[in-house]
Short mmCIF file of C-alpha atoms in Angstrom, two decimals:
data_model
loop_
_atom_site.label_atom_id
_atom_site.label_comp_id
_atom_site.label_asym_id
_atom_site.label_seq_id
_atom_site.Cartn_x
_atom_site.Cartn_y
_atom_site.Cartn_z
CA UNK A 38 -43.03 19.77 -144.33
CA UNK A 39 -43.48 19.09 -140.63
CA UNK A 40 -46.03 16.56 -139.53
CA UNK A 41 -48.77 17.71 -137.13
CA UNK A 42 -47.71 16.95 -133.54
CA UNK A 43 -49.91 15.06 -131.11
CA UNK A 44 -48.85 14.54 -127.49
CA UNK A 45 -50.29 11.89 -125.19
CA UNK A 46 -49.40 12.65 -121.57
CA UNK A 47 -50.23 10.33 -118.68
CA UNK A 48 -48.14 8.69 -115.97
CA UNK A 49 -50.02 5.38 -116.42
CA UNK A 50 -48.18 3.53 -119.19
CA UNK A 51 -50.66 0.65 -119.10
CA UNK A 52 -53.31 3.14 -120.17
CA UNK A 53 -51.13 4.91 -122.74
CA UNK A 54 -49.90 1.89 -124.69
CA UNK A 55 -53.30 0.83 -126.10
CA UNK A 56 -54.01 4.47 -126.92
CA UNK A 57 -50.72 4.73 -128.81
CA UNK A 58 -51.65 1.61 -130.77
CA UNK A 59 -55.01 3.11 -131.75
CA UNK A 60 -53.36 6.33 -132.92
CA UNK A 61 -50.77 4.38 -134.90
CA UNK A 62 -53.47 2.29 -136.61
CA UNK A 63 -55.66 5.30 -137.37
CA UNK A 64 -53.06 7.88 -138.41
CA UNK A 65 -49.92 5.90 -139.22
CA UNK A 66 -47.15 8.19 -140.43
CA UNK A 67 -49.43 11.19 -141.02
CA UNK A 68 -48.76 12.62 -137.52
CA UNK A 69 -45.85 12.93 -135.16
CA UNK A 70 -47.02 11.13 -132.02
CA UNK A 71 -45.18 11.83 -128.77
CA UNK A 72 -45.81 9.93 -125.54
CA UNK A 73 -44.91 11.50 -122.21
CA UNK A 74 -45.16 9.58 -118.95
CA UNK A 75 -42.88 11.75 -116.85
CA UNK A 76 -44.25 14.89 -115.19
CA UNK A 77 -40.85 16.60 -114.97
CA UNK A 78 -40.18 16.05 -118.67
CA UNK A 79 -43.64 17.42 -119.47
CA UNK A 80 -42.89 20.60 -117.49
CA UNK A 81 -39.51 20.92 -119.19
CA UNK A 82 -41.01 20.51 -122.66
CA UNK A 83 -43.67 23.15 -122.06
CA UNK A 84 -41.17 25.62 -120.62
CA UNK A 85 -40.63 26.73 -124.22
CA UNK A 86 -43.32 27.53 -126.83
CA UNK A 87 -44.99 24.51 -128.40
CA UNK A 88 -47.21 24.10 -131.48
CA UNK A 89 -49.47 21.04 -131.41
CA UNK A 90 -52.39 19.65 -133.32
CA UNK A 91 -53.59 17.97 -130.12
CA UNK A 92 -52.65 17.50 -126.49
CA UNK A 93 -54.34 14.62 -124.71
CA UNK A 94 -53.41 14.91 -121.06
CA UNK A 95 -54.34 13.30 -117.75
CA UNK A 96 -56.28 15.64 -115.47
CA UNK A 97 -53.58 15.34 -112.79
CA UNK A 98 -50.92 16.63 -115.20
CA UNK A 99 -52.98 19.49 -116.63
CA UNK A 100 -52.08 23.05 -115.79
CA UNK A 101 -53.97 26.13 -117.06
CA UNK A 102 -50.65 27.65 -118.14
CA UNK A 103 -50.70 25.22 -121.08
CA UNK A 104 -53.18 27.59 -122.76
CA UNK A 105 -50.36 29.97 -123.68
CA UNK A 106 -49.09 27.43 -126.21
CA UNK A 107 -50.37 27.04 -129.75
CA UNK A 108 -52.50 23.91 -129.20
CA UNK A 109 -55.37 23.38 -131.64
CA UNK A 110 -57.17 20.72 -129.59
CA UNK A 111 -56.79 19.92 -125.91
CA UNK A 112 -58.41 16.92 -124.24
CA UNK A 113 -58.39 16.27 -120.51
CA UNK A 114 -58.47 12.59 -119.52
CA UNK A 115 -60.73 12.32 -116.45
CA UNK A 116 -61.48 9.31 -114.30
CA UNK A 117 -65.05 10.41 -113.57
CA UNK A 118 -67.65 12.82 -114.90
CA UNK A 119 -67.68 14.59 -111.58
CA UNK A 120 -65.05 17.07 -110.63
CA UNK A 121 -63.94 20.56 -111.25
CA UNK A 122 -64.08 21.81 -114.81
CA UNK A 123 -60.60 23.29 -114.99
CA UNK A 124 -60.92 25.12 -118.29
CA UNK A 125 -63.85 25.72 -120.60
CA UNK A 126 -61.59 25.45 -123.68
CA UNK A 127 -60.50 21.94 -122.76
CA UNK A 128 -62.70 19.00 -123.66
CA UNK A 129 -63.15 16.47 -120.87
CA UNK A 130 -62.96 12.80 -121.87
CA UNK A 131 -63.76 9.91 -119.57
CA UNK A 132 -60.52 8.00 -119.35
CA UNK A 133 -61.92 4.48 -119.07
CA UNK A 134 -64.93 4.83 -121.38
CA UNK A 135 -64.56 3.01 -124.67
#
């Protein structure tokens, strides 16, 4: 049986590493956690159909075309509360809030 896939996508590794640690502590081996810090690799990956439990992605990497994939939960990491709401089906999360 395949594990549910979760992708963390952000070009700031110093932000991603503590987040990866939290996911590892919380979920352990019950999910397949993928970390993407390269925009070109992200585009390449999503050039074919993907099925994910969750995609947590920096607002600068987000593209509305991601909605065509089978993604159960999508979270947009934002640096401020202000700004354009890019998609009503994507939950905005303040990136540096605890």
